[in-house]
mmCIF file of C-alpha atoms in Angstrom:
data_model
loop_
_atom_site.group_PDB
_atom_site.id
_atom_site.type_symbol
_atom_site.label_atom_id
_atom_site.label_comp_id
_atom_site.label_asym_id
_atom_site.label_seq_id
_atom_site.Cartn_x
_atom_site.Cartn_y
_atom_site.Cartn_z
ATOM 1 C CA MET A 1 0.000 0.000 0.000
ATOM 2 C CA GLU A 2 1.390 3.369 -0.988
ATOM 3 C CA LYS A 3 2.400 5.694 1.823
ATOM 4 C CA TYR A 4 0.927 9.161 1.656
ATOM 5 C CA CYS A 5 2.650 10.987 4.472
ATOM 6 C CA GLU A 6 6.160 11.494 5.772
ATOM 7 C CA MET A 7 7.631 13.622 8.550
ATOM 8 C CA GLN A 8 10.682 15.504 7.262
ATOM 9 C CA ALA A 9 12.580 17.769 9.659
ATOM 10 C CA GLY A 10 9.460 18.733 11.556
ATOM 11 C CA ARG A 11 7.377 19.221 8.414
ATOM 12 C CA LEU A 12 4.635 16.880 7.332
ATOM 13 C CA VAL A 13 4.911 16.145 3.619
ATOM 14 C CA ILE A 14 1.740 14.728 2.062
ATOM 15 C CA TYR A 15 2.427 12.992 -1.230
ATOM 16 C CA VAL A 16 -0.884 13.479 -2.977
ATOM 17 C CA PRO A 17 -1.763 10.265 -4.877
ATOM 18 C CA ARG A 18 -1.986 9.983 -8.655
ATOM 19 C CA GLU A 19 -5.759 10.458 -8.512
ATOM 20 C CA LEU A 20 -7.332 12.290 -5.579
ATOM 21 C CA ASP A 21 -11.082 11.774 -5.546
ATOM 22 C CA HIS A 22 -13.643 10.955 -2.854
ATOM 23 C CA HIS A 23 -12.526 7.322 -2.896
ATOM 24 C CA GLU A 24 -8.869 8.120 -2.169
ATOM 25 C CA ALA A 25 -9.678 10.970 0.210
ATOM 26 C CA GLY A 26 -10.632 8.853 3.240
ATOM 27 C CA ARG A 27 -7.324 7.086 3.808
ATOM 28 C CA LEU A 28 -5.282 10.210 3.091
ATOM 29 C CA LYS A 29 -7.274 12.241 5.622
ATOM 30 C CA MET A 30 -6.914 9.574 8.290
ATOM 31 C CA GLU A 31 -3.173 9.150 7.790
ATOM 32 C CA ALA A 32 -2.488 12.886 7.716
ATOM 33 C CA ASP A 33 -4.626 13.691 10.762
ATOM 34 C CA LEU A 34 -2.952 10.991 12.848
ATOM 35 C CA LEU A 35 0.443 12.587 12.216
ATOM 36 C CA ILE A 36 -0.852 16.153 12.585
ATOM 37 C CA ASP A 37 -2.185 15.290 16.026
ATOM 38 C CA ALA A 38 0.761 13.164 17.107
ATOM 39 C CA TYR A 39 3.445 15.686 16.114
ATOM 40 C CA HIS A 40 1.419 18.903 16.511
ATOM 41 C CA VAL A 41 2.398 19.646 12.934
ATOM 42 C CA LYS A 42 2.852 23.316 12.089
ATOM 43 C CA ASN A 43 4.322 23.052 8.613
ATOM 44 C CA LEU A 44 2.448 21.108 6.001
ATOM 45 C CA VAL A 45 3.569 20.457 2.422
ATOM 46 C CA PHE A 46 1.227 19.029 -0.220
ATOM 47 C CA ASP A 47 3.405 17.490 -2.930
ATOM 48 C CA PHE A 48 1.572 17.044 -6.245
ATOM 49 C CA SER A 49 4.522 15.649 -8.253
ATOM 50 C CA ASN A 50 2.669 12.439 -8.873
ATOM 51 C CA THR A 51 -0.869 13.827 -9.220
ATOM 52 C CA GLU A 52 -2.709 13.686 -12.522
ATOM 53 C CA PHE A 53 -6.313 13.977 -11.395
ATOM 54 C CA MET A 54 -8.080 15.834 -8.620
ATOM 55 C CA ASP A 55 -11.725 16.817 -8.199
ATOM 56 C CA SER A 56 -13.586 18.856 -5.590
ATOM 57 C CA SER A 57 -13.220 16.046 -3.035
ATOM 58 C CA GLY A 58 -9.507 16.870 -3.082
ATOM 59 C CA ILE A 59 -10.279 20.507 -2.323
ATOM 60 C CA GLY A 60 -12.156 19.363 0.790
ATOM 61 C CA VAL A 61 -9.176 17.261 1.889
ATOM 62 C CA ILE A 62 -6.736 20.132 1.509
ATOM 63 C CA ILE A 63 -8.892 22.744 3.216
ATOM 64 C CA GLY A 64 -9.657 20.293 6.044
ATOM 65 C CA ARG A 65 -5.961 19.573 6.731
ATOM 66 C CA CYS A 66 -5.109 23.294 6.625
ATOM 67 C CA ARG A 67 -7.799 23.893 9.210
ATOM 68 C CA ASN A 68 -6.431 21.117 11.398
ATOM 69 C CA ILE A 69 -2.875 22.490 11.450
ATOM 70 C CA GLY A 70 -4.423 25.920 12.033
ATOM 71 C CA TYR A 71 -5.163 24.767 15.591
ATOM 72 C CA TYR A 72 -1.397 24.569 16.115
ATOM 73 C CA GLY A 73 -0.743 27.886 14.367
ATOM 74 C CA GLY A 74 0.593 26.162 11.285
ATOM 75 C CA GLU A 75 1.144 26.999 7.632
ATOM 76 C CA ALA A 76 0.715 24.975 4.441
ATOM 77 C CA VAL A 77 2.213 25.110 0.964
ATOM 78 C CA ALA A 78 1.496 23.154 -2.210
ATOM 79 C CA GLN A 79 4.361 22.153 -4.465
ATOM 80 C CA ASN A 80 4.992 20.699 -7.925
ATOM 81 C CA LEU A 81 1.531 21.183 -9.415
ATOM 82 C CA ASN A 82 1.055 20.136 -13.028
ATOM 83 C CA ASP A 83 -1.133 22.246 -15.319
ATOM 84 C CA ARG A 84 -4.255 20.263 -14.500
ATOM 85 C CA VAL A 85 -3.890 20.629 -10.743
ATOM 86 C CA LYS A 86 -3.099 24.326 -11.236
ATOM 87 C CA LYS A 87 -6.387 24.672 -13.106
ATOM 88 C CA ILE A 88 -8.286 22.949 -10.263
ATOM 89 C CA PHE A 89 -6.611 25.317 -7.767
ATOM 90 C CA ARG A 90 -7.573 28.319 -9.909
ATOM 91 C CA VAL A 91 -11.189 27.290 -10.492
ATOM 92 C CA SER A 92 -11.732 26.536 -6.798
ATOM 93 C CA GLY A 93 -9.913 29.639 -5.569
ATOM 94 C CA LEU A 94 -7.561 27.432 -3.552
ATOM 95 C CA HIS A 95 -4.549 29.318 -4.960
ATOM 96 C CA THR A 96 -5.597 32.320 -2.875
ATOM 97 C CA LEU A 97 -5.505 30.232 0.327
ATOM 98 C CA ILE A 98 -2.329 28.222 -0.159
ATOM 99 C CA PRO A 99 0.935 29.428 -1.713
ATOM 100 C CA THR A 100 2.217 27.184 -4.493
ATOM 101 C CA VAL A 101 5.890 26.535 -5.193
ATOM 102 C CA GLU A 102 7.987 24.604 -7.713
ATOM 103 C CA THR A 103 10.900 22.567 -6.428
ATOM 104 C CA GLY A 104 11.808 21.138 -9.812
ATOM 105 C CA LYS A 105 11.856 17.679 -8.272
ATOM 106 C CA ASN A 106 9.502 15.022 -9.488
ATOM 107 C CA ARG A 107 8.782 12.062 -7.329
ATOM 108 C CA GLN A 108 8.629 9.740 -10.284
ATOM 109 C CA LYS A 109 8.966 9.942 -14.024
ATOM 110 C CA GLY A 110 6.040 10.302 -16.390
ATOM 111 C CA ASN A 111 4.539 13.292 -14.629
ATOM 112 C CA GLY A 112 2.751 14.289 -17.809
ATOM 113 C CA SER A 113 3.136 18.047 -17.696
ATOM 114 C CA ILE A 114 5.895 19.890 -19.525
ATOM 115 C CA MET B 1 -17.244 14.480 -39.391
ATOM 116 C CA GLN B 2 -18.300 12.065 -36.704
ATOM 117 C CA GLY B 3 -21.629 10.302 -36.511
ATOM 118 C CA ASN B 4 -23.686 9.594 -33.470
ATOM 119 C CA ASN B 5 -22.801 7.105 -30.789
ATOM 120 C CA ASN B 6 -24.343 6.130 -27.473
ATOM 121 C CA MET B 7 -23.375 4.157 -24.403
ATOM 122 C CA LYS B 8 -24.979 3.354 -21.091
ATOM 123 C CA VAL B 9 -23.581 1.635 -18.007
ATOM 124 C CA SER B 10 -24.980 0.951 -14.578
ATOM 125 C CA PHE B 11 -22.832 0.366 -11.514
ATOM 126 C CA ASP B 12 -23.112 0.149 -7.730
ATOM 127 C CA ALA B 13 -23.017 3.391 -5.767
ATOM 128 C CA ARG B 14 -19.573 2.633 -4.298
ATOM 129 C CA SER B 15 -16.714 5.114 -4.185
ATOM 130 C CA VAL B 16 -14.381 2.706 -5.982
ATOM 131 C CA ASN B 17 -16.565 3.200 -9.085
ATOM 132 C CA GLU B 18 -15.842 6.942 -9.329
ATOM 133 C CA ALA B 19 -12.635 6.249 -11.227
ATOM 134 C CA PHE B 20 -14.356 3.601 -13.349
ATOM 135 C CA ALA B 21 -17.041 6.110 -14.397
ATOM 136 C CA ARG B 22 -14.700 8.895 -15.475
ATOM 137 C CA VAL B 23 -12.280 6.576 -17.267
ATOM 138 C CA THR B 24 -15.185 4.936 -19.115
ATOM 139 C CA VAL B 25 -16.416 8.289 -20.419
ATOM 140 C CA ALA B 26 -12.875 9.364 -21.335
ATOM 141 C CA ALA B 27 -12.453 6.197 -23.413
ATOM 142 C CA PHE B 28 -15.847 6.603 -25.068
ATOM 143 C CA ILE B 29 -15.277 10.199 -26.215
ATOM 144 C CA ALA B 30 -11.846 9.409 -27.668
ATOM 145 C CA GLU B 31 -13.275 9.098 -31.207
ATOM 146 C CA LEU B 32 -13.923 12.878 -31.206
ATOM 147 C CA ASN B 33 -10.168 13.490 -30.816
ATOM 148 C CA PRO B 34 -10.566 15.773 -27.808
ATOM 149 C CA THR B 35 -7.583 17.666 -26.400
ATOM 150 C CA ILE B 36 -6.089 16.430 -23.125
ATOM 151 C CA ASP B 37 -7.614 19.467 -21.439
ATOM 152 C CA GLU B 38 -11.094 18.660 -22.793
ATOM 153 C CA VAL B 39 -10.793 15.051 -21.632
ATOM 154 C CA GLU B 40 -9.704 16.165 -18.161
ATOM 155 C CA ASP B 41 -12.547 18.709 -17.938
ATOM 156 C CA ILE B 42 -15.090 16.008 -18.772
ATOM 157 C CA LYS B 43 -13.485 13.465 -16.422
ATOM 158 C CA THR B 44 -13.676 15.986 -13.580
ATOM 159 C CA ALA B 45 -17.339 16.800 -14.281
ATOM 160 C CA VAL B 46 -18.264 13.082 -14.442
ATOM 161 C CA SER B 47 -16.404 12.454 -11.209
ATOM 162 C CA GLU B 48 -18.341 15.259 -9.492
ATOM 163 C CA ALA B 49 -21.749 14.043 -10.682
ATOM 164 C CA VAL B 50 -21.070 10.392 -9.852
ATOM 165 C CA THR B 51 -19.555 11.249 -6.449
ATOM 166 C CA ASN B 52 -22.681 13.265 -5.616
ATOM 167 C CA ALA B 53 -24.873 10.270 -6.438
ATOM 168 C CA ILE B 54 -22.668 7.940 -4.390
ATOM 169 C CA ILE B 55 -22.477 10.193 -1.327
ATOM 170 C CA HIS B 56 -25.894 11.781 -1.247
ATOM 171 C CA ALA B 57 -28.443 9.600 -3.038
ATOM 172 C CA TYR B 58 -28.372 6.473 -0.896
ATOM 173 C CA ASP B 59 -27.822 5.575 2.740
ATOM 174 C CA SER B 60 -26.250 2.231 1.938
ATOM 175 C CA PRO B 61 -23.780 1.327 -0.806
ATOM 176 C CA GLY B 62 -24.654 -0.970 -3.656
ATOM 177 C CA GLU B 63 -27.672 0.837 -5.054
ATOM 178 C CA PRO B 64 -27.483 1.596 -8.780
ATOM 179 C CA VAL B 65 -26.055 4.666 -10.521
ATOM 180 C CA GLN B 66 -26.647 4.890 -14.242
ATOM 181 C CA LEU B 67 -24.228 6.741 -16.482
ATOM 182 C CA SER B 68 -24.927 7.382 -20.125
ATOM 183 C CA CYS B 69 -23.058 9.280 -22.767
ATOM 184 C CA ALA B 70 -24.108 10.382 -26.247
ATOM 185 C CA LEU B 71 -21.909 11.769 -28.996
ATOM 186 C CA LYS B 72 -23.807 14.013 -31.394
ATOM 187 C CA GLY B 73 -21.446 15.411 -33.980
ATOM 188 C CA ASN B 74 -18.802 17.105 -31.853
ATOM 189 C CA VAL B 75 -21.066 17.464 -28.804
ATOM 190 C CA VAL B 76 -20.709 15.185 -25.784
ATOM 191 C CA GLU B 77 -23.838 14.736 -23.687
ATOM 192 C CA ILE B 78 -23.589 12.991 -20.327
ATOM 193 C CA GLU B 79 -26.348 11.884 -18.003
ATOM 194 C CA VAL B 80 -25.939 10.602 -14.449
ATOM 195 C CA LEU B 81 -29.069 9.091 -12.902
ATOM 196 C CA ASP B 82 -29.832 7.746 -9.472
ATOM 197 C CA THR B 83 -33.048 6.527 -7.906
ATOM 198 C CA GLY B 84 -32.217 7.727 -4.416
ATOM 199 C CA LYS B 85 -33.430 10.421 -2.027
ATOM 200 C CA GLY B 86 -33.556 13.285 -4.462
ATOM 201 C CA ILE B 87 -32.751 16.928 -3.770
ATOM 202 C CA GLY B 88 -35.409 19.108 -2.149
ATOM 203 C CA ASP B 89 -34.031 22.437 -3.319
ATOM 204 C CA VAL B 90 -31.921 22.043 -6.465
ATOM 205 C CA LYS B 91 -31.128 25.761 -6.710
ATOM 206 C CA LYS B 92 -29.697 25.773 -3.200
ATOM 207 C CA ALA B 93 -27.796 22.539 -3.775
ATOM 208 C CA MET B 94 -26.075 24.149 -6.760
ATOM 209 C CA GLU B 95 -24.861 27.173 -4.808
ATOM 210 C CA PRO B 96 -21.063 27.155 -4.386
ATOM 211 C CA PHE B 97 -19.894 25.955 -0.947
ATOM 212 C CA TYR B 98 -23.344 24.625 -0.046
ATOM 213 C CA THR B 99 -23.105 21.126 1.352
ATOM 214 C CA THR B 100 -25.347 18.945 3.457
ATOM 215 C CA LYS B 101 -22.346 16.914 4.588
ATOM 216 C CA PRO B 102 -19.790 19.327 6.089
ATOM 217 C CA GLU B 103 -18.780 16.571 8.536
ATOM 218 C CA LEU B 104 -17.381 14.650 5.566
ATOM 219 C CA GLU B 105 -15.408 17.756 4.555
ATOM 220 C CA ARG B 106 -17.319 18.109 1.354
ATOM 221 C CA SER B 107 -16.202 21.360 -0.237
ATOM 222 C CA GLY B 108 -19.630 22.135 -1.692
ATOM 223 C CA MET B 109 -18.014 22.771 -5.062
ATOM 224 C CA GLY B 110 -19.261 19.789 -7.040
ATOM 225 C CA PHE B 111 -21.874 21.592 -9.125
ATOM 226 C CA ALA B 112 -19.620 24.651 -9.464
ATOM 227 C CA PHE B 113 -16.951 22.362 -10.959
ATOM 228 C CA MET B 114 -19.467 20.770 -13.344
ATOM 229 C CA GLU B 115 -20.538 24.230 -14.492
ATOM 230 C CA ALA B 116 -16.949 25.421 -14.825
ATOM 231 C CA PHE B 117 -15.828 22.480 -16.945
ATOM 232 C CA MET B 118 -18.925 21.818 -19.079
ATOM 233 C CA ASP B 119 -20.879 24.105 -21.410
ATOM 234 C CA ASP B 120 -24.254 23.414 -19.797
ATOM 235 C CA VAL B 121 -25.456 21.553 -16.691
ATOM 236 C CA ARG B 122 -29.091 20.771 -15.906
ATOM 237 C CA VAL B 123 -30.324 19.094 -12.752
ATOM 238 C CA THR B 124 -33.774 17.697 -12.153
ATOM 239 C CA SER B 125 -34.723 15.932 -8.977
ATOM 240 C CA ALA B 126 -37.729 14.696 -7.047
ATOM 241 C CA GLU B 127 -37.570 13.825 -3.376
ATOM 242 C CA GLY B 128 -37.846 10.098 -2.867
ATOM 243 C CA GLU B 129 -37.467 9.396 -6.573
ATOM 244 C CA GLY B 130 -33.962 10.366 -7.522
ATOM 245 C CA THR B 131 -31.813 12.864 -9.356
ATOM 246 C CA ARG B 132 -30.815 13.365 -12.973
ATOM 247 C CA VAL B 133 -27.762 15.403 -13.899
ATOM 248 C CA TRP B 134 -27.432 16.202 -17.588
ATOM 249 C CA MET B 135 -24.465 18.062 -18.996
ATOM 250 C CA CYS B 136 -22.912 18.730 -22.367
ATOM 251 C CA LYS B 137 -19.714 20.019 -23.892
ATOM 252 C CA THR B 138 -18.711 20.799 -27.446
ATOM 253 C CA ILE B 139 -15.361 19.297 -28.387
ATOM 254 C CA GLY B 140 -12.911 21.118 -30.616
ATOM 255 C CA VAL B 141 -13.834 24.637 -29.546
ATOM 256 C CA GLN B 142 -10.817 26.036 -27.765
ATOM 257 C CA GLU B 143 -11.304 28.911 -25.392
ATOM 258 C CA GLY B 144 -9.555 32.204 -26.267
#
């Protein structure tokens, strides 16, 4: 089973799966919230290197996790969005809530976007 | 110039079928030679409509959701039907950020996404009878 979350130097990195829909959302939420609570996570990184599809269920997941780290005074960023995910961020207005960054690193090949 | 083509599938209202539904439609519309962006727009809209049916229409999984798709020239028409609870106030349900399931962290953006990614979206519903979502998109018309 693919691992979604990893603690890295006090930050929680969430590797968003290839397709983030309502079906995938449940396990990701559970895994992330366990770590957020256990480590009182303040810095959250959503890594979209591997993500090709996301619908509005994904928006709910992201906003929900941002709210949860908000209890600990935390901040979130989203990194390595392909054009499709950027479009979803734009249409939903999520880009005004979460800063997006490019690290130039892809988790695996075949990311699709150029 | 393409002719007409139709397909219809029925599947259980289980979340695992959300991916099945959108991939099925993506494969079916391939004969119109859509751009990647058009395919992704339609996949997202199908995912939203089917997810709504799966989450809201029934209290228990396994009830049927029917998905049909018609190609008429370069127009894709999609219909998602359930025979579940129905929506009391369709206008309200379509308002952005409105959700009846905030505890599930629903963003309330499903219909807004369908409207953003398709040319037209029409919803009819009757309480206790079910909901029909119809939407269409013309392929090959690039925005500005």
